[in-house]
XYZ file of C-alpha atoms in Angstrom:
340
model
C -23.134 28.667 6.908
C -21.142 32.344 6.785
C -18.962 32.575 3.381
C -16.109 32.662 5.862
C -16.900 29.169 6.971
C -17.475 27.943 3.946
C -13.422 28.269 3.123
C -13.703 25.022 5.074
C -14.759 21.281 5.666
C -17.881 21.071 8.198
C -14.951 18.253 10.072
C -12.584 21.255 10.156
C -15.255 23.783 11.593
C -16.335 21.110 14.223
C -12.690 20.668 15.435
C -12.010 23.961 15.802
C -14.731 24.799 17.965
C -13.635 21.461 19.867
C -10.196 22.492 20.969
C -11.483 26.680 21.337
C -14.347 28.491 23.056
C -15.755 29.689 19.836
C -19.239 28.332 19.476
C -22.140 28.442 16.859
C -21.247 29.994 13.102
C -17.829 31.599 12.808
C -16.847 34.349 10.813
C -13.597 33.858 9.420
C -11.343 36.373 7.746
C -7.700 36.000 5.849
C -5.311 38.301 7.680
C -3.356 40.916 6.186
C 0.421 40.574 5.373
C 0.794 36.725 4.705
C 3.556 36.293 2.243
C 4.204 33.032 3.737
C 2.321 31.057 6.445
C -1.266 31.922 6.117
C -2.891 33.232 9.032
C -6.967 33.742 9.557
C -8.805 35.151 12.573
C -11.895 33.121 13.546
C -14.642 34.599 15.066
C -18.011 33.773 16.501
C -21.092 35.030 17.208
C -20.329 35.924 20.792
C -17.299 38.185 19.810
C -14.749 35.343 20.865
C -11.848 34.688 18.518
C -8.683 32.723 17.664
C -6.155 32.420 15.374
C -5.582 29.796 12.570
C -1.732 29.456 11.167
C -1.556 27.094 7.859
C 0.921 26.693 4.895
C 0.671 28.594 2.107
C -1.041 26.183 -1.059
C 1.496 25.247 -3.507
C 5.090 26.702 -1.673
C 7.682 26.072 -3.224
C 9.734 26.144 0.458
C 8.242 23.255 2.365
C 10.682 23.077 5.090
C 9.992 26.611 5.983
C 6.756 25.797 6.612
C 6.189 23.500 9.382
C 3.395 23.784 11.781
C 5.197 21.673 13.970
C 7.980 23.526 14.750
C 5.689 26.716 15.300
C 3.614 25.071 17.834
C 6.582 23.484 19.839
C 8.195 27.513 20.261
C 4.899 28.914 21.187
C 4.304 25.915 23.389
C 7.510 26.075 24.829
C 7.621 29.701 25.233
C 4.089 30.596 26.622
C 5.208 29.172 30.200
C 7.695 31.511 30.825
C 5.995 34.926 30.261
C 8.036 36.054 27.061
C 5.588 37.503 25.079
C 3.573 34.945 22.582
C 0.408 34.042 21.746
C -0.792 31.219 24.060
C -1.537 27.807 21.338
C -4.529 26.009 21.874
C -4.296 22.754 19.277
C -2.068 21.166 16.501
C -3.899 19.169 13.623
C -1.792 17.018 11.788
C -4.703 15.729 9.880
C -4.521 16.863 6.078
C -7.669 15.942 4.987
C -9.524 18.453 6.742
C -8.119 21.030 5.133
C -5.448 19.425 3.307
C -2.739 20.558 5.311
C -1.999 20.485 8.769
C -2.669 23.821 10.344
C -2.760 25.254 14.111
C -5.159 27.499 16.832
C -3.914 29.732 18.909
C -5.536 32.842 20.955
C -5.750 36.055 19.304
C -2.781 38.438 20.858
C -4.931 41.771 20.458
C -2.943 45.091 19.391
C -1.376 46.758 16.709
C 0.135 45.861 13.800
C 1.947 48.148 12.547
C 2.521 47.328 8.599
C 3.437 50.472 6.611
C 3.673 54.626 7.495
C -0.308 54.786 7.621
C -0.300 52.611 10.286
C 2.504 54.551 12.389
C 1.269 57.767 11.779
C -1.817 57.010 14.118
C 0.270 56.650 16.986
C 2.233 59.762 18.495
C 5.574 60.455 17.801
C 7.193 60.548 21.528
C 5.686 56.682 20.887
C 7.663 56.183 18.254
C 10.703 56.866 20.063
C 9.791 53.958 22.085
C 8.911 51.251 19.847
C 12.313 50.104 18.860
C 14.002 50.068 22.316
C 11.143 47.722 23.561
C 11.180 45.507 20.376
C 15.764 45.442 21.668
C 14.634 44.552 24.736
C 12.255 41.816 24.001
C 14.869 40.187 21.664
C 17.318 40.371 24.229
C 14.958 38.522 26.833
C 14.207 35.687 24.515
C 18.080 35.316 23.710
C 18.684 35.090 27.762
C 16.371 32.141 27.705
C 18.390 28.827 28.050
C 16.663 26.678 25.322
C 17.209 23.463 27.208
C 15.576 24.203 30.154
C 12.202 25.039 28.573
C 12.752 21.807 26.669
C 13.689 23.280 23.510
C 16.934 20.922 22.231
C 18.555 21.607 19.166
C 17.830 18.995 17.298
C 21.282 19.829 14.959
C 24.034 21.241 16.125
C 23.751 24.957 16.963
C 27.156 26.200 16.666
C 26.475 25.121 12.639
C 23.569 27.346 12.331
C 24.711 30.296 9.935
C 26.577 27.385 7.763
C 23.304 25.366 7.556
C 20.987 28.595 6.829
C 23.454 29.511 3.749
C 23.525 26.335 2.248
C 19.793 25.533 3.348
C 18.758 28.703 1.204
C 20.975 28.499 -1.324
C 19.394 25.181 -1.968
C 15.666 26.679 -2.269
C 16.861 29.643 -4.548
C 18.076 26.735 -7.180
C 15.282 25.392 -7.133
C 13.201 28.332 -8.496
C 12.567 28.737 -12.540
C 11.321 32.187 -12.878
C 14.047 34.266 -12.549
C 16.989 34.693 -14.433
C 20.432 32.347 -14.170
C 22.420 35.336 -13.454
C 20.305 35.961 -10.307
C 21.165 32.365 -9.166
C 24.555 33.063 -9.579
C 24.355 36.403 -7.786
C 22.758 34.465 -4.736
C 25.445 32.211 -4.891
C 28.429 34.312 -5.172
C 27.169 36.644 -2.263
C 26.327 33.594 -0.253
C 30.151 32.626 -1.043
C 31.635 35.495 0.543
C 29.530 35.416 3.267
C 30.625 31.883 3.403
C 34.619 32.904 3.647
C 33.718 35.976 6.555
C 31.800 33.704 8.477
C 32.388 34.055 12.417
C 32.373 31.517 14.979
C 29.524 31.410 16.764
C 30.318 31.299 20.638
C 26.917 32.011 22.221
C 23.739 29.864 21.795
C 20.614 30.966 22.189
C 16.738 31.048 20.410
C 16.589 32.565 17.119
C 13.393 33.783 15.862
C 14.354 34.257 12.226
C 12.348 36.853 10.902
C 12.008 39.396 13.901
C 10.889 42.426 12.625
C 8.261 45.608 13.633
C 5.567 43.693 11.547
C 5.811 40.589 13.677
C 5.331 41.947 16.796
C 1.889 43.147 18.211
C 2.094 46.271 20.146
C 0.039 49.012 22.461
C -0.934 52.266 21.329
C 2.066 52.578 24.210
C 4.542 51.081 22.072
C 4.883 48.064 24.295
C 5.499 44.064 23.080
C 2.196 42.253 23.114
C 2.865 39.388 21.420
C 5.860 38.223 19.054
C 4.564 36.116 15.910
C 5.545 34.117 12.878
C 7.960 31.526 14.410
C 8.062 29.567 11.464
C 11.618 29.089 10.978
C 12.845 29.427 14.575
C 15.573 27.439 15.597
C 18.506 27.252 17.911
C 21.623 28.625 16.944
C 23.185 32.352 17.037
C 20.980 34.827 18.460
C 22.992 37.238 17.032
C 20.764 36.360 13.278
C 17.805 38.372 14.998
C 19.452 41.546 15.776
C 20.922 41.411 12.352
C 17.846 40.858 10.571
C 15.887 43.431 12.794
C 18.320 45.783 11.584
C 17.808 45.078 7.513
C 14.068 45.353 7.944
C 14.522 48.935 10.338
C 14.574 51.265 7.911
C 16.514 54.227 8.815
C 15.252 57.710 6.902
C 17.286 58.062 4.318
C 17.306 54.565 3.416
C 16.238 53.809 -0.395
C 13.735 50.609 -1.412
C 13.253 49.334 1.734
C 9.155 51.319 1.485
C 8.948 47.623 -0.627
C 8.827 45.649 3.291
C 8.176 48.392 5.670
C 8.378 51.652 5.871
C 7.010 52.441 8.762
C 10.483 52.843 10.961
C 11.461 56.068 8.430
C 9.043 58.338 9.559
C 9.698 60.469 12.809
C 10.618 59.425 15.792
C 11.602 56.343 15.394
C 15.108 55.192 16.813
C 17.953 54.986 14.256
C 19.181 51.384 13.535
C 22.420 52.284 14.800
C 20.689 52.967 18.437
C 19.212 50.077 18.621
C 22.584 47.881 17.734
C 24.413 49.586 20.471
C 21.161 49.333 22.959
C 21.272 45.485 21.835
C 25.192 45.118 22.601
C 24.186 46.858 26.080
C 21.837 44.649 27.329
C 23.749 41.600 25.767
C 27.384 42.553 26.893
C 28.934 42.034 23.574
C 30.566 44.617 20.572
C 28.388 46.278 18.607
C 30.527 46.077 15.705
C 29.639 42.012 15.857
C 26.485 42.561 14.255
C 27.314 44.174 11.231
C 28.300 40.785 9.612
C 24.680 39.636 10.677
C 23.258 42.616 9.174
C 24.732 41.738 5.676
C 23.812 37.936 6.160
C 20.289 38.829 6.869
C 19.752 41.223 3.806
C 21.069 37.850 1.978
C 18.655 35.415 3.493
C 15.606 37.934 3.162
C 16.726 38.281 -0.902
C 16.119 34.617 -0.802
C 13.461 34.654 0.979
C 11.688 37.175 -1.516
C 13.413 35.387 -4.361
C 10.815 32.403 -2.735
C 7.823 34.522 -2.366
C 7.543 36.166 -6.023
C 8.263 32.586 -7.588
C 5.287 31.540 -5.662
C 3.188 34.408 -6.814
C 4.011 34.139 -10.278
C 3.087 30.214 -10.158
C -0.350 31.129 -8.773
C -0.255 30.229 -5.597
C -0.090 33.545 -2.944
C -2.515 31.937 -0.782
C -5.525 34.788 -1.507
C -3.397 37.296 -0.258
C -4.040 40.201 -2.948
C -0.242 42.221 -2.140
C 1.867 43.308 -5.110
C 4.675 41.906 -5.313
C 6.210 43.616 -8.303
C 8.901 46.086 -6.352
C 10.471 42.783 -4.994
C 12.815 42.313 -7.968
C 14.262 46.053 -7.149
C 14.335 45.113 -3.605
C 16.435 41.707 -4.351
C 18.858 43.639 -5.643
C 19.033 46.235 -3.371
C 19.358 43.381 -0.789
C 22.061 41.370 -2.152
C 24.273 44.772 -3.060
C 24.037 45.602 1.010
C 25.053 42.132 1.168
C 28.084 42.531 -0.071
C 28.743 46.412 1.693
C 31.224 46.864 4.458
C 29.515 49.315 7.320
């Protein structure tokens, strides 16, 4: 038995190679990245591989992490051609690895997770990336949800209501920060609360799309969207506004702490891509400012969520600092409250 399998029960082992073509002793390997869903590539002897998404041990989140809802998207969403990886098998039985967990095939390309990363590709590529990550997340929001049998199971047109007060609810819950961050959560959540907009188009929401959840070609085109562990259905226009707080533009400060990647040259200004977006979608491009703010909000809780779990122990193996985040929360819930 590899050390990789060993992370394992011999039942777990046996039913992946069941419901895969992997065969014989498997090499498996924690992924880089995971600050919430774990992901490991499995490989075996033969050079065949697949992917393994599980909760994180000891989250302090559970309903963001539902293997269930990750497998219905993918399965749901493989059919049609938009870009995902295609899922091979759910297992809802815990006791083989004490949590349910999920295979699908490997979506081969790059990753590209800080300014190293970038760097290796040229700079006329650069200028590509973000336009084809727009386009993407304007295909998936053209998809009707219902006809690739993907009902809301709430009702949509209450989605930004229900995110505030679903993650206002997990930031009270946490113990290691201070009260007055609580209240700061709150407060901004508040006033986000009072500027709400109606939402008057429905569509799939990813939730977290950003550069480091998409797989890529040296080319700079979409291989394979990932992480669809809070999708839902509700405002599409969430995506565009979070894909703008995690686009760093150049002379953006503290955002290095997520991804730095997009502020090296080349890349497409944030502002492009919000007016690219509003092209290919038909709407303002002044909408999305609101979204922006709300999605530097819900990623301070987010990371509010992740160092709480790392300072109870339980980051899953992943070995990533997370000691900038507290400077980043800030940073996050100040643009929160900016006007553009």
């Amino acid at each position: 038995m590899t050390d990789g399998e060993r992370q394992f029960s011999p039942e777990a082992l046996e039913w992946i190679r069941s419901v895969s073509d992997l065969t014989g002793s498997l090499r498996i390997d924690l992924c880089p990245g995971g600050r919430s869903n774990l992901t490991y590539r499995i490989q075996d002897v033969t050079g065949r591989s697949a992917i393994l998404r599980r909760p994180p041990s000891g989250t302090v989140l559970p309903t963001a992490h539902d293997m269930g809802r990750e497998f219905r998207f993918l399965s749901a969403l493989s059919p049609t051609g938009f870009p995902v990886p295609r899922p091979l098998a759910i297992c809802y039985d815990s006791t083989l690895i004490g949590t349910p967990f999920y295979l699908m095939e490997e979506a081969k390309g790059l990753i590209l997770r800080d300014r190293d990363q970038a760097t290796t590709l040229a700079t006329t590529t650069h200028a590509l990336i973000g336009p084809n990550l727009v386009a993407t997340l304007a295909e998936l929001h053209s998809l009707d949800p219902n006809a690739i049998n993907l009902q809301a199971k709430t009702d949509p047109r209450s989605y930004l209501p229900r995110q505030l007060d679903r993650w206002l609810g997990q930031v009270s819950r946490v113990r290691s920060f201070k009260a007055e961050l609580t209240d700061t959560v709150t407060a901004v959540g508040q006033q986000l609360r009072a500027e709400m907009p109606v939402t008057d188009t429905i569509g799939i929401v990813h939730g977290d799309y950003r550069l480091d959840n998409v797989v890529l070609t040296n080319e700079g085109t979409v291989v394979a969207v990932l992480d669809w562990e809070i999708a839902s259905i509700g405002d599409p226009l969430a995506d565009i506004g979070m894909l703008g707080v995690y686009w760093a533009d150049a002379g953006d400060d503290q955002m290095d702490g997520v991804n730095g990647a997009t502020k090296i040259e080349g890349f497409t200004a944030r502002l492009e891509l919000y007016k690219l977006y509003a092209e290919l979608r038909q709407i303002d491009p002044e909408r999305i400012y609101y979204y922006e703010r709300f999605g530097s909000w819900k990623l301070a809780c987010i990371l509010i969520g992740v160092v709480e779990r790392y300072r109870n122990g339980a980051s899953g193996g992943d070995q990533s600092s997370v000691e900038n985040y507290p400077l980043l929360i800030a940073a996050l819930l100040e643009s929160a409250t900016r006007s553009p």
